[in-house]
XYZ file of C-alpha atoms in Angstrom:
115
model
C -99.437 -129.531 198.922
C -98.762 -129.838 202.656
C -95.820 -127.980 204.220
C -93.068 -129.842 205.936
C -94.193 -128.348 209.297
C -97.740 -129.688 208.905
C -96.583 -133.134 207.932
C -94.252 -133.256 210.846
C -96.880 -132.016 213.267
C -99.388 -134.640 211.893
C -96.781 -137.510 212.456
C -96.124 -136.269 215.971
C -99.837 -136.036 216.825
C -100.390 -139.474 215.208
C -97.724 -140.960 217.491
C -99.084 -139.341 220.691
C -102.766 -140.232 219.948
C -101.708 -143.878 219.392
C -99.720 -143.922 222.514
C -102.735 -142.372 224.401
C -105.215 -144.940 222.996
C -103.088 -148.034 223.616
C -101.398 -147.053 226.988
C -103.471 -144.442 228.874
C -107.171 -144.591 227.945
C -108.814 -147.516 229.716
C -112.067 -147.533 227.746
C -112.707 -151.055 226.647
C -114.679 -149.911 223.655
C -111.511 -148.665 221.923
C -109.340 -151.676 222.602
C -108.914 -152.771 218.947
C -108.540 -149.320 217.350
C -105.695 -148.590 214.978
C -104.901 -144.911 213.870
C -104.403 -145.063 210.144
C -103.848 -141.487 209.215
C -103.938 -137.891 210.576
C -104.813 -135.022 208.284
C -104.708 -131.397 209.178
C -105.864 -127.993 207.868
C -102.823 -125.842 206.788
C -103.061 -123.765 209.983
C -103.121 -126.849 212.246
C -106.295 -125.659 213.953
C -108.378 -128.716 212.967
C -107.285 -132.320 212.416
C -109.075 -135.441 211.229
C -107.871 -138.708 212.784
C -108.678 -141.736 210.723
C -108.987 -145.123 212.585
C -109.897 -148.697 211.785
C -111.389 -151.240 214.118
C -111.170 -155.011 214.086
C -114.691 -156.497 214.442
C -118.236 -156.134 213.235
C -120.397 -153.047 212.818
C -121.329 -153.172 216.560
C -117.580 -152.990 217.516
C -117.082 -150.008 215.054
C -120.012 -148.150 216.519
C -118.771 -148.831 220.111
C -115.195 -147.675 219.239
C -116.586 -144.559 217.571
C -118.584 -143.578 220.666
C -115.578 -144.415 222.802
C -113.230 -142.117 220.861
C -115.808 -139.364 220.756
C -116.157 -139.572 224.602
C -112.323 -139.467 224.974
C -111.832 -136.563 222.536
C -111.601 -133.889 225.216
C -108.999 -135.815 227.082
C -106.961 -136.576 223.911
C -107.134 -132.951 222.821
C -105.901 -131.698 226.249
C -103.033 -134.161 226.229
C -102.008 -133.253 222.642
C -102.043 -129.617 223.744
C -99.575 -130.390 226.547
C -97.371 -132.754 224.530
C -97.084 -131.113 221.146
C -95.787 -127.501 221.070
C -98.314 -125.659 218.808
C -99.684 -122.150 218.970
C -103.249 -123.518 219.166
C -104.465 -126.955 220.235
C -106.268 -128.456 217.184
C -109.840 -129.482 217.231
C -110.032 -133.266 216.759
C -112.508 -135.107 214.614
C -112.407 -138.936 214.515
C -113.354 -140.622 211.265
C -113.866 -144.357 210.607
C -111.411 -145.568 207.920
C -112.807 -148.598 206.052
C -110.181 -148.638 203.302
C -108.326 -151.627 204.808
C -111.580 -153.621 204.986
C -112.301 -152.802 201.358
C -108.780 -153.787 200.360
C -109.121 -157.145 202.063
C -112.559 -157.632 200.376
C -111.105 -156.796 197.002
C -108.143 -159.072 197.501
C -110.373 -161.973 198.429
C -112.541 -161.322 195.342
C -109.464 -161.297 193.149
C -108.248 -164.581 194.799
C -111.575 -166.310 194.073
C -111.483 -165.135 190.446
C -107.932 -166.670 190.123
C -109.319 -169.964 191.540
C -112.135 -169.990 189.012
C -109.942 -169.335 186.060
């Protein structure tokens, strides 16, 4: 169970990373990235940022490389914007759950049409 403090910090980090990606980072590889979740260790020293990307596998690989290249900048900005004792290590993870959900939904729709 997460503490209220960790949940609040994750929401704040989520908001700042989203703002950084959409307003400040000018890397075209991460143009269609959406942050889907932020998870943290209980001590807030390490966070996983889950993201989804519109497009094919090439777009996903490109966005992943873009985010990895911007990790240092994002971490520095989070350190300045969010008041924490330690600036967390950031790890970006591709979240394909939305894509799987759409695929399952379309499969269910095709089953309904055939019934």
